[in-house]
Amino acid sequence: METVYRIRRVGIGICLVVSVLVFRLWSLQFLEGEQYVRQSIANYEESVKIPSMRGRILDRNFNVLAEDRPDYNLFFDKSLCPDKEQQDALLVTLSEITGYSEGFLRSKISASIPDLKGRRLLLQAVPFHTMVAVSERALELPGIVMESVPGRHWLHDDLAAHVLGYVSEIDSERLKQLQDQGYRMGDRIGRSGIEYSYESWLRGRDGQQIVQLDSFRRLREVLRVESPAERGSDIILNLDLRLQRKAEEVLGASVGVLIAMDPRNGAVLCMAGSPRYNLNTYRRDAGRLSNDASHPLTHRAMAGLYPPGSVFKIFESFGLLEEGIINRDSRVFCPGYFSLGQNQIWRCWRKYGHGNVGIVDALRISCDVFFYKSGKELGITKMARWAENFHLGMKTGIDIPYEKWAPFPSKLTKRPWYAGYTINTAIGQGDVLVTPMQLAVAVSAIANGGTIYAPRVAAGVVHSTSGETWIEPFPPKVTGTIKASPKTWDLVRRGMWEVVNADNGTGRRCQIVGFPMMGKTGTAEKPPLEPHAWYVCFGPVSPPVGDAGPDKDNIPEIVVVFLLEHGGHGGESASPVVKDFLEFYLNGGREDIA
Amino acid sequence: MNVEKSFVNAALFIVTIALVLVGLIILTSASAALLTKKGIDQNVYIHLGRQLMWLAVGLGLMGLATQFDYNLLRPVARPMLLLNIALLAAVLWSPLGYTINGAKRWLDLGFVRVQPSELAKLTMVLYLAESWSRKYEDIEDFWRGVVPTFIVIGIMLAMIFPQPDKGTAFFLGSFCVMLWFIAGGNIRRILPILCILLVVTCILIGGDDYSRKRITGFFSEESHHIRMSKIAFANGGWSGVGIGQSQQTLGFLPEPNTDFIFSVYAEELGFVPCILMLFAFATIVFLSVHVARKCDDLFGSLISAGCGLCIGFQACLNIGVVTKVVPTTGISLPFISYGGSSLVVFMVMVGLVMNVANATLRGETPERIEYSKRRRRSSAETHPRTI
């Protein structure tokens, strides 16, 4: 029967086919196998960054000011939820959870650009209860991907906002510059303040891990960690949390600056500027803040330029005495005005004049005419040189970026130079512009007997290597010294002593029993607005006796510089505030601070 | 009780059920990944559930297929062919036609979707067996034997081809030729038809970018599908990565639950189970061929051989595709791949083989003598029976 034979032939054919397939399986699974396994590994495995935790910022008593915490970001992945109806249902659920309107979420989806993984950022740093709710209802939310990333949290919102600074994703411009330092797209970087200047310490090092992905490039599991992420080092500040808080409290809603500095080493104890902004909500508020007329983003303490007014007289006195323009016995008669030529008149702040005044009196009562006259004799060039001895018109070298400075006016900055300019400059008006920080540095130099320190906000860095923790302190940095005769020192310090301690001293409202101080008030005219009110002081000091010069063994422990923008007269409005602040300092754990 | 008969029936039944069960396991694994990919709220067992439902239908029909005299199928064959053609026409032109992934292969009956091209395999076996056993003497006559049959088959293929389901059309075409050869036809007789078919196929494939790329791609660069499939085999190696552990199902391997399910199987279970599965299919083929040889009735013989070869041929083609022995054709793996119509049709085919085995190995029934008189006479004249 032919069919039977045929069937047999087909059977042989089947045998052949089966053996071909068996051989093929053999070759695929073993002979060529290795090559394909390698291919497959390349397919699934990817090296992924483990973001490092940024170091914390601590105050001098190790109170945390800024630290990293996990932030939960919500992404929307369209590929996981392609269905239109499903998307609508998802948005309804999500708006129920988050409280944002559906329309808002929808606009977020359409507005955001998909990242490398094709996901669109929907909500950033959602609150904890939202994170929990989203995880609970994950089944109703296909396409919502939650990712935990370290995020910067500033524990006291706006406290020392300018000093601490802001952290955000690196922009393309800086990325280009810093690429070889290992910065990658999406890395965080300090934008201002301490976060900027100590970036290299705070940053830490990102780790690498090999993860297994599915073909939608979603994480399946972590296979191994190539290098663990290294946490950034903590930075300890000289700043004292309580002092900073008090400084900001006394400033209140008014616009101004209060700096407290240790004249013995240039440590910045507090550095308050007002108005401030909330670092935690900065991202959301940025637009509003940058258009705010009161400029809350400006770091007034070191980027605000103000005429120093009468405070400048201290530094000018050094010039007058050292250059021999005046001496201890020189007297100038103040009729209430000073005239140059026919109809050019400069008025003293006291309409009826001060009568005969010497240098100590002139400082105490802040007589303008005294300084008009002797300042004119000193001349602008020498005046500028002495101002620059105190580093006015120079950068202080503070460890916070974006410091501003203006050159001290001289014949080099303004041409032609008229004698009238010199007279204006002599009382810290005209083109003289300083930052409160510059004054703090210069006053510190007077307090400590002539050493100019670069102000230091950061005290040190906490290293923790192999379980050991140790603090590397940043040494104080001396940027200049002032050489003057003991006689000069004595006279200026005597004048400053009397400002606070004499009955008619302009700074008498700042007297504190048991804490003798020297100081100087300033009232910088800013017509047509109210003048800026200045008050600078340092203590404790011993009353000046004889011509011994500054007592190098007994340096005051605190310098305070206070500025109230358009605040009125320095003696009346500024000095009582400083008194309030210093009383807090004296009663609130001075030992901790000093 | 006939030992041989019991053995054949039991072996067929056990192998089939074993294949189906293994298929369910692999299907669950492959579908879970596939469905998870679509969205996290998907029920990952939905494919398993549907397949189980079809399995119940399949078991019922398989049992039914063993329970009657297969000769009763003779008058059924032609109406069934017409019905099948009508169903195919409904897929193409009626609103009931249902499209998945751009292919309109399904008939949506509301509560269930069926695939008439799967039924066409059974229909064709029955029709050809009936047709060629009836005009056995004229089988080599070109005009009387060859042309009408091929025209009827041609109509069916022409309706499957544009679904598009070129793989199934190609499979049925070659299977038809194979069956013709078994029935006793001389390949030389149909050479002109084969040539025409070849030319038409070439033109159709050449005219279609997608198909042409598949063919040329087979010889030159590797397509994504095949590369992923090969990686799956390589991952599997000796022992496999374990059930449910397949990486290739995670969206890398296309169609992990239908055409490429064998790759998932290989990746998860390794080399030995692959060989075992090949032998399982070979067992079905050999048992059905054995039954066909024993059967001295051409109709029964062709049904048995046709059903067995249909399963075996399709399995070989599928495994050939995923191991890159033949170019990619969209052919599923019998009993294993997800798909209700296919499962039911193949189970019925096994049932028919068992039916023929029952009849053949039990002894002759009166009806069978009647029907096979002519055929026995003619075969006795030309080929004296030796076995």
CSV table of C-alpha atoms in Angstrom, one decimal, chain B residues 16-378:
chain,number,residue,atom,x,y,z
B,16,THR,CA,-1.5,16.0,25.2
B,17,ILE,CA,-2.5,16.8,28.8
B,18,ALA,CA,1.2,17.1,29.8
B,19,LEU,CA,1.8,19.6,27.0
B,20,VAL,CA,-1.3,21.6,27.9
B,21,LEU,CA,-0.4,21.7,31.6
B,22,VAL,CA,3.2,22.8,30.9
B,23,GLY,CA,1.7,25.4,28.5
B,24,LEU,CA,-0.5,26.7,31.3
B,25,ILE,CA,2.4,27.2,33.6
B,26,ILE,CA,4.6,29.0,31.0
B,27,LEU,CA,1.6,31.0,29.8
B,28,THR,CA,1.0,32.2,33.3
B,29,SER,CA,4.6,33.3,33.6
B,30,ALA,CA,4.7,35.0,30.2
B,31,SER,CA,1.4,36.7,30.5
B,32,ALA,CA,2.0,38.0,34.0
B,33,ALA,CA,5.0,40.0,32.7
B,34,LEU,CA,3.1,41.0,29.6
B,35,LEU,CA,0.0,42.2,31.6
B,36,THR,CA,2.0,43.8,34.3
B,37,LYS,CA,3.6,45.9,31.6
B,38,LYS,CA,0.2,47.1,30.5
B,39,GLY,CA,-0.6,48.5,34.0
B,40,ILE,CA,-0.3,47.5,37.5
B,41,ASP,CA,-4.0,47.1,38.1
B,42,GLN,CA,-4.3,44.3,35.5
B,43,ASN,CA,-5.3,40.9,36.7
B,44,VAL,CA,-2.2,38.9,35.8
B,45,TYR,CA,-4.1,35.7,35.7
B,46,ILE,CA,-6.7,36.8,33.2
B,47,HIS,CA,-5.0,34.9,30.3
B,48,LEU,CA,-4.7,31.8,32.5
B,49,GLY,CA,-8.4,32.0,33.3
B,50,ARG,CA,-9.5,32.3,29.7
B,51,GLN,CA,-7.2,29.5,28.7
B,52,LEU,CA,-8.6,27.3,31.4
B,53,MET,CA,-12.1,28.0,30.1
B,54,TRP,CA,-11.0,27.0,26.6
B,55,LEU,CA,-9.3,23.9,28.0
B,56,ALA,CA,-12.6,22.8,29.5
B,57,VAL,CA,-14.3,23.2,26.1
B,58,GLY,CA,-11.4,21.5,24.4
B,59,LEU,CA,-11.5,18.5,26.8
B,60,GLY,CA,-15.2,18.1,26.3
B,61,LEU,CA,-14.9,18.2,22.5
B,62,MET,CA,-11.8,16.0,22.6
B,63,GLY,CA,-13.8,13.4,24.5
B,64,LEU,CA,-16.7,13.8,22.1
B,65,ALA,CA,-14.4,13.3,19.1
B,66,THR,CA,-13.4,9.9,20.3
B,67,GLN,CA,-17.0,8.7,20.9
B,68,PHE,CA,-18.4,8.2,17.5
B,69,ASP,CA,-17.6,6.4,14.3
B,70,TYR,CA,-15.3,8.7,12.3
B,71,ASN,CA,-17.0,7.7,9.1
B,72,LEU,CA,-19.9,9.8,10.2
B,73,LEU,CA,-17.6,12.7,9.4
B,74,ARG,CA,-17.6,11.9,5.7
B,75,PRO,CA,-20.9,13.7,4.9
B,76,VAL,CA,-20.0,16.5,7.4
B,77,ALA,CA,-16.7,17.4,5.7
B,78,ARG,CA,-18.0,19.5,2.8
B,79,PRO,CA,-20.7,21.4,4.7
B,80,MET,CA,-18.0,22.1,7.3
B,81,LEU,CA,-15.8,23.5,4.6
B,82,LEU,CA,-18.5,25.8,3.4
B,83,LEU,CA,-19.2,26.9,6.9
B,84,ASN,CA,-15.5,27.6,7.5
B,85,ILE,CA,-15.3,29.7,4.3
B,86,ALA,CA,-18.4,31.6,5.5
B,87,LEU,CA,-16.7,32.3,8.8
B,88,LEU,CA,-13.6,33.5,7.1
B,89,ALA,CA,-15.7,35.7,4.9
B,90,ALA,CA,-17.4,37.0,8.0
B,91,VAL,CA,-14.0,37.9,9.5
B,92,LEU,CA,-13.0,39.8,6.5
B,93,TRP,CA,-16.2,41.6,5.5
B,94,SER,CA,-18.7,41.5,8.3
B,95,PRO,CA,-18.7,43.9,11.3
B,96,LEU,CA,-18.1,41.0,13.5
B,97,GLY,CA,-14.5,40.9,12.4
B,98,TYR,CA,-12.2,41.8,15.2
B,99,THR,CA,-8.7,43.3,14.9
B,100,ILE,CA,-5.8,42.9,17.3
B,101,ASN,CA,-2.4,44.4,16.5
B,102,GLY,CA,-3.5,45.3,13.0
B,103,ALA,CA,-4.5,41.8,12.1
B,104,LYS,CA,-8.2,41.0,11.5
B,105,ARG,CA,-8.3,37.4,12.4
B,106,TRP,CA,-11.0,37.1,15.0
B,107,LEU,CA,-14.7,36.8,14.9
B,108,ASP,CA,-16.3,38.6,17.8
B,109,LEU,CA,-19.4,36.7,18.9
B,110,GLY,CA,-19.9,39.0,21.8
B,111,PHE,CA,-19.2,36.6,24.6
B,112,VAL,CA,-16.3,35.0,23.0
B,113,ARG,CA,-13.8,35.6,20.2
B,114,VAL,CA,-12.9,32.8,17.8
B,115,GLN,CA,-10.3,32.4,15.1
B,116,PRO,CA,-11.8,30.7,12.0
B,117,SER,CA,-8.3,30.3,10.5
B,118,GLU,CA,-7.5,27.8,13.3
B,119,LEU,CA,-10.6,25.9,12.6
B,120,ALA,CA,-9.5,25.9,8.9
B,121,LYS,CA,-6.7,23.5,9.8
B,122,LEU,CA,-9.2,20.8,11.0
B,123,THR,CA,-11.6,21.6,8.2
B,124,MET,CA,-8.9,21.1,5.7
B,125,VAL,CA,-7.8,17.8,7.1
B,126,LEU,CA,-11.3,16.5,7.1
B,127,TYR,CA,-12.2,17.8,3.7
B,128,LEU,CA,-9.0,16.6,2.0
B,129,ALA,CA,-9.3,13.2,3.7
B,130,GLU,CA,-12.9,12.9,2.6
B,131,SER,CA,-12.2,14.2,-0.9
B,132,TRP,CA,-9.1,12.1,-1.6
B,133,SER,CA,-10.5,8.9,-0.1
B,134,ARG,CA,-13.6,9.3,-2.2
B,135,LYS,CA,-11.9,9.8,-5.5
B,136,TYR,CA,-8.8,7.8,-4.7
B,137,GLU,CA,-8.6,6.4,-8.2
B,138,ASP,CA,-8.7,9.8,-9.8
B,139,ILE,CA,-6.3,11.4,-7.4
B,140,GLU,CA,-3.5,11.6,-9.9
B,141,ASP,CA,-5.9,12.9,-12.6
B,142,PHE,CA,-4.9,16.5,-13.0
B,143,TRP,CA,-8.3,17.9,-14.0
B,144,ARG,CA,-10.6,15.7,-12.0
B,145,GLY,CA,-8.5,15.0,-8.9
B,146,VAL,CA,-6.1,17.8,-8.4
B,147,VAL,CA,-7.6,21.0,-9.7
B,148,PRO,CA,-11.0,21.0,-7.9
B,149,THR,CA,-9.4,20.2,-4.5
B,150,PHE,CA,-6.7,22.8,-4.9
B,151,ILE,CA,-9.2,25.4,-6.1
B,152,VAL,CA,-11.3,24.9,-2.9
B,153,ILE,CA,-8.2,25.0,-0.7
B,154,GLY,CA,-7.0,28.0,-2.7
B,155,ILE,CA,-10.2,29.9,-1.9
B,156,MET,CA,-9.7,29.3,1.7
B,157,LEU,CA,-6.1,30.3,1.7
B,158,ALA,CA,-6.9,33.4,-0.3
B,159,MET,CA,-9.2,34.4,2.5
B,160,ILE,CA,-6.7,33.8,5.2
B,161,PHE,CA,-3.9,35.5,3.4
B,162,PRO,CA,-5.2,39.0,3.5
B,163,GLN,CA,-6.2,39.0,7.2
B,164,PRO,CA,-3.2,39.3,7.2
B,165,ASP,CA,-2.2,35.8,8.4
B,166,LYS,CA,0.5,34.9,5.8
B,167,GLY,CA,2.0,32.4,8.2
B,168,THR,CA,-1.1,30.4,8.5
B,169,ALA,CA,-1.8,30.6,4.8
B,170,PHE,CA,1.7,29.4,4.0
B,171,PHE,CA,1.4,26.7,6.6
B,172,LEU,CA,-1.9,25.4,5.3
B,173,GLY,CA,-0.6,25.5,1.7
B,174,SER,CA,2.5,23.4,2.4
B,175,PHE,CA,0.5,21.2,4.7
B,176,CYS,CA,-2.0,20.5,1.9
B,177,VAL,CA,0.9,19.5,-0.4
B,178,MET,CA,2.3,17.3,2.3
B,179,LEU,CA,-1.1,15.6,2.7
B,180,TRP,CA,-1.5,15.1,-1.0
B,181,PHE,CA,1.8,13.3,-1.0
B,182,ILE,CA,0.7,11.0,1.8
B,183,ALA,CA,-2.6,10.4,0.1
B,184,GLY,CA,-0.6,8.9,-2.8
B,185,GLY,CA,-0.3,11.8,-5.2
B,186,ASN,CA,2.7,12.3,-7.2
B,187,ILE,CA,4.5,15.6,-6.6
B,188,ARG,CA,5.3,15.9,-10.3
B,189,ARG,CA,1.6,16.0,-11.1
B,190,ILE,CA,1.1,19.2,-9.2
B,191,LEU,CA,4.4,20.8,-10.1
B,192,PRO,CA,2.7,23.4,-12.3
B,193,ILE,CA,0.4,24.4,-9.5
B,194,LEU,CA,3.3,24.5,-7.1
B,195,CYS,CA,5.2,26.7,-9.5
B,196,ILE,CA,2.3,29.1,-9.9
B,197,LEU,CA,1.8,29.2,-6.1
B,198,LEU,CA,5.5,29.9,-5.7
B,199,VAL,CA,5.4,32.7,-8.2
B,200,VAL,CA,2.3,34.2,-6.6
B,201,THR,CA,3.8,33.9,-3.2
B,202,CYS,CA,7.0,35.6,-4.3
B,203,ILE,CA,5.0,38.4,-5.9
B,204,LEU,CA,2.9,38.9,-2.8
B,205,ILE,CA,5.8,38.8,-0.4
B,206,GLY,CA,8.0,41.0,-2.7
B,207,GLY,CA,5.2,43.5,-2.9
B,208,ASP,CA,4.8,43.8,0.8
B,209,ASP,CA,7.6,45.6,2.6
B,210,TYR,CA,7.0,44.0,5.9
B,211,SER,CA,7.1,40.4,4.6
B,212,ARG,CA,10.1,41.1,2.3
B,213,LYS,CA,12.1,42.4,5.2
B,214,ARG,CA,11.3,39.3,7.2
B,215,ILE,CA,12.6,37.1,4.5
B,216,THR,CA,15.7,39.1,3.6
B,217,GLY,CA,16.3,39.8,7.3
B,218,PHE,CA,16.5,36.1,7.9
B,219,PHE,CA,19.5,35.9,5.7
B,220,SER,CA,21.2,39.1,6.6
B,221,GLU,CA,20.8,41.0,9.9
B,222,GLU,CA,18.9,39.7,12.8
B,223,SER,CA,15.5,41.1,13.7
B,224,HIS,CA,14.8,42.3,17.2
B,225,HIS,CA,12.4,39.4,17.7
B,226,ILE,CA,15.0,36.8,16.9
B,227,ARG,CA,17.8,38.4,18.8
B,228,MET,CA,15.7,38.6,21.9
B,229,SER,CA,14.6,35.0,21.4
B,230,LYS,CA,18.2,33.8,21.0
B,231,ILE,CA,19.1,35.7,24.2
B,232,ALA,CA,16.3,33.9,25.9
B,233,PHE,CA,17.7,30.5,24.8
B,234,ALA,CA,21.2,31.5,25.9
B,235,ASN,CA,19.9,32.7,29.3
B,236,GLY,CA,18.2,29.4,29.8
B,237,GLY,CA,21.2,27.2,29.2
B,238,TRP,CA,21.2,23.8,30.9
B,239,SER,CA,18.9,24.3,33.8
B,240,GLY,CA,16.9,27.5,33.0
B,241,VAL,CA,16.5,30.5,35.2
B,242,GLY,CA,13.4,29.1,37.0
B,243,ILE,CA,9.7,29.3,36.4
B,244,GLY,CA,8.5,32.9,36.6
B,245,GLN,CA,12.1,34.3,36.5
B,246,SER,CA,12.4,34.9,32.8
B,247,GLN,CA,14.0,38.3,32.1
B,248,GLN,CA,13.1,38.3,28.4
B,249,THR,CA,9.4,38.4,29.2
B,250,LEU,CA,9.9,41.8,30.8
B,251,GLY,CA,9.0,43.5,27.7
B,252,PHE,CA,12.1,42.5,25.7
B,253,LEU,CA,10.6,39.5,23.9
B,254,PRO,CA,7.7,40.3,21.7
B,255,GLU,CA,4.6,38.1,21.9
B,256,PRO,CA,6.0,36.1,24.9
B,257,ASN,CA,2.7,34.4,25.4
B,258,THR,CA,1.9,33.4,21.8
B,259,ASP,CA,4.4,33.0,19.0
B,260,PHE,CA,7.5,33.2,21.2
B,261,ILE,CA,6.3,31.2,24.2
B,262,PHE,CA,8.8,28.5,23.4
B,263,SER,CA,11.7,31.0,24.1
B,264,VAL,CA,10.2,31.7,27.5
B,265,TYR,CA,9.9,28.0,28.1
B,266,ALA,CA,13.5,27.5,27.1
B,267,GLU,CA,14.7,30.4,29.2
B,268,GLU,CA,12.8,29.4,32.3
B,269,LEU,CA,13.3,25.6,32.2
B,270,GLY,CA,16.5,25.0,30.2
B,271,PHE,CA,17.7,22.5,27.6
B,272,VAL,CA,16.3,19.2,28.8
B,273,PRO,CA,12.7,20.2,29.0
B,274,CYS,CA,13.0,21.7,25.5
B,275,ILE,CA,14.1,18.3,24.2
B,276,LEU,CA,11.3,16.7,26.1
B,277,MET,CA,8.8,19.0,24.5
B,278,LEU,CA,10.2,18.2,21.1
B,279,PHE,CA,9.8,14.5,21.9
B,280,ALA,CA,6.3,15.1,23.1
B,281,PHE,CA,5.3,16.5,19.8
B,282,ALA,CA,7.2,13.8,18.0
B,283,THR,CA,5.3,11.2,20.1
B,284,ILE,CA,2.0,12.7,18.9
B,285,VAL,CA,3.2,12.5,15.3
B,286,PHE,CA,4.5,9.0,15.5
B,287,LEU,CA,1.5,7.7,17.3
B,288,SER,CA,-0.8,9.2,14.7
B,289,VAL,CA,1.3,8.0,11.9
B,290,HIS,CA,1.3,4.6,13.5
B,291,VAL,CA,-2.5,4.6,13.6
B,292,ALA,CA,-2.6,5.8,10.0
B,293,ARG,CA,-0.4,3.0,8.9
B,294,LYS,CA,-2.5,0.4,10.8
B,295,CYS,CA,-5.7,1.8,9.4
B,296,ASP,CA,-6.6,0.2,6.1
B,297,ASP,CA,-9.2,2.8,5.4
B,298,LEU,CA,-7.7,5.8,3.5
B,299,PHE,CA,-10.2,8.2,5.1
B,300,GLY,CA,-9.3,7.2,8.6
B,301,SER,CA,-5.7,7.0,7.6
B,302,LEU,CA,-5.6,10.5,6.2
B,303,ILE,CA,-7.5,11.9,9.2
B,304,SER,CA,-5.0,10.4,11.7
B,305,ALA,CA,-1.9,11.2,9.7
B,306,GLY,CA,-3.3,14.7,8.8
B,307,CYS,CA,-4.2,15.6,12.4
B,308,GLY,CA,-0.8,14.3,13.8
B,309,LEU,CA,1.2,16.0,11.1
B,310,CYS,CA,-0.7,19.2,11.4
B,311,ILE,CA,0.3,19.4,15.1
B,312,GLY,CA,3.8,18.2,14.4
B,313,PHE,CA,4.4,20.4,11.4
B,314,GLN,CA,3.1,23.5,13.2
B,315,ALA,CA,5.2,22.8,16.3
B,316,CYS,CA,8.3,22.3,14.1
B,317,LEU,CA,7.6,25.5,12.3
B,318,ASN,CA,7.1,27.5,15.5
B,319,ILE,CA,10.2,26.1,17.1
B,320,GLY,CA,12.1,26.6,13.9
B,321,VAL,CA,11.1,30.3,13.8
B,322,VAL,CA,12.1,31.0,17.4
B,323,THR,CA,15.4,29.2,16.9
B,324,LYS,CA,16.0,31.0,13.6
B,325,VAL,CA,16.0,27.9,11.5
B,326,VAL,CA,13.2,29.3,9.3
B,327,PRO,CA,12.1,32.9,8.6
B,328,THR,CA,9.7,34.5,11.0
B,329,THR,CA,6.1,33.4,10.4
B,330,GLY,CA,3.4,34.2,12.9
B,331,ILE,CA,2.7,30.6,13.9
B,332,SER,CA,1.7,29.6,17.4
B,333,LEU,CA,2.9,26.5,19.3
B,334,PRO,CA,0.2,23.9,19.6
B,335,PHE,CA,-1.2,23.4,23.1
B,336,ILE,CA,1.2,25.9,24.6
B,337,SER,CA,0.5,29.3,23.1
B,338,TYR,CA,-2.2,31.4,24.4
B,339,GLY,CA,-5.3,31.2,22.1
B,340,GLY,CA,-8.6,29.3,22.7
B,341,SER,CA,-9.5,28.4,19.2
B,342,SER,CA,-6.1,26.9,18.5
B,343,LEU,CA,-6.2,24.9,21.7
B,344,VAL,CA,-9.7,23.5,21.1
B,345,VAL,CA,-8.9,22.7,17.5
B,346,PHE,CA,-5.7,20.8,18.3
B,347,MET,CA,-7.4,18.9,21.2
B,348,VAL,CA,-10.2,17.9,18.8
B,349,MET,CA,-7.5,16.7,16.4
B,350,VAL,CA,-5.9,14.5,19.1
B,351,GLY,CA,-9.4,13.2,19.8
B,352,LEU,CA,-9.9,12.3,16.2
B,353,VAL,CA,-6.6,10.4,16.1
B,354,MET,CA,-7.7,8.5,19.2
B,355,ASN,CA,-11.1,7.8,17.5
B,356,VAL,CA,-9.3,6.4,14.4
B,357,ALA,CA,-7.0,4.4,16.7
B,358,ASN,CA,-10.0,3.0,18.5
B,359,ALA,CA,-11.7,1.9,15.3
B,360,THR,CA,-8.5,0.6,13.7
B,361,LEU,CA,-7.0,-1.3,16.6
B,362,ARG,CA,-10.4,-2.7,17.8
B,363,GLY,CA,-11.4,-4.4,14.7
B,364,GLU,CA,-13.7,-3.5,11.8
B,365,THR,CA,-17.2,-2.2,12.3
B,366,PRO,CA,-19.9,-3.0,9.7
B,367,GLU,CA,-20.3,0.6,8.6
B,368,ARG,CA,-16.6,0.9,8.0
B,369,ILE,CA,-16.6,-2.1,5.7
B,370,GLU,CA,-19.3,-0.6,3.7
B,371,TYR,CA,-17.6,2.7,3.3
B,372,SER,CA,-14.2,1.3,2.6
B,373,LYS,CA,-15.2,-1.3,0.1
B,374,ARG,CA,-14.2,0.6,-2.9
B,375,ARG,CA,-11.0,1.7,-1.4
B,376,ARG,CA,-10.0,-1.8,-0.2
B,377,ARG,CA,-10.8,-3.3,-3.6
B,378,SER,CA,-8.7,-0.8,-5.4
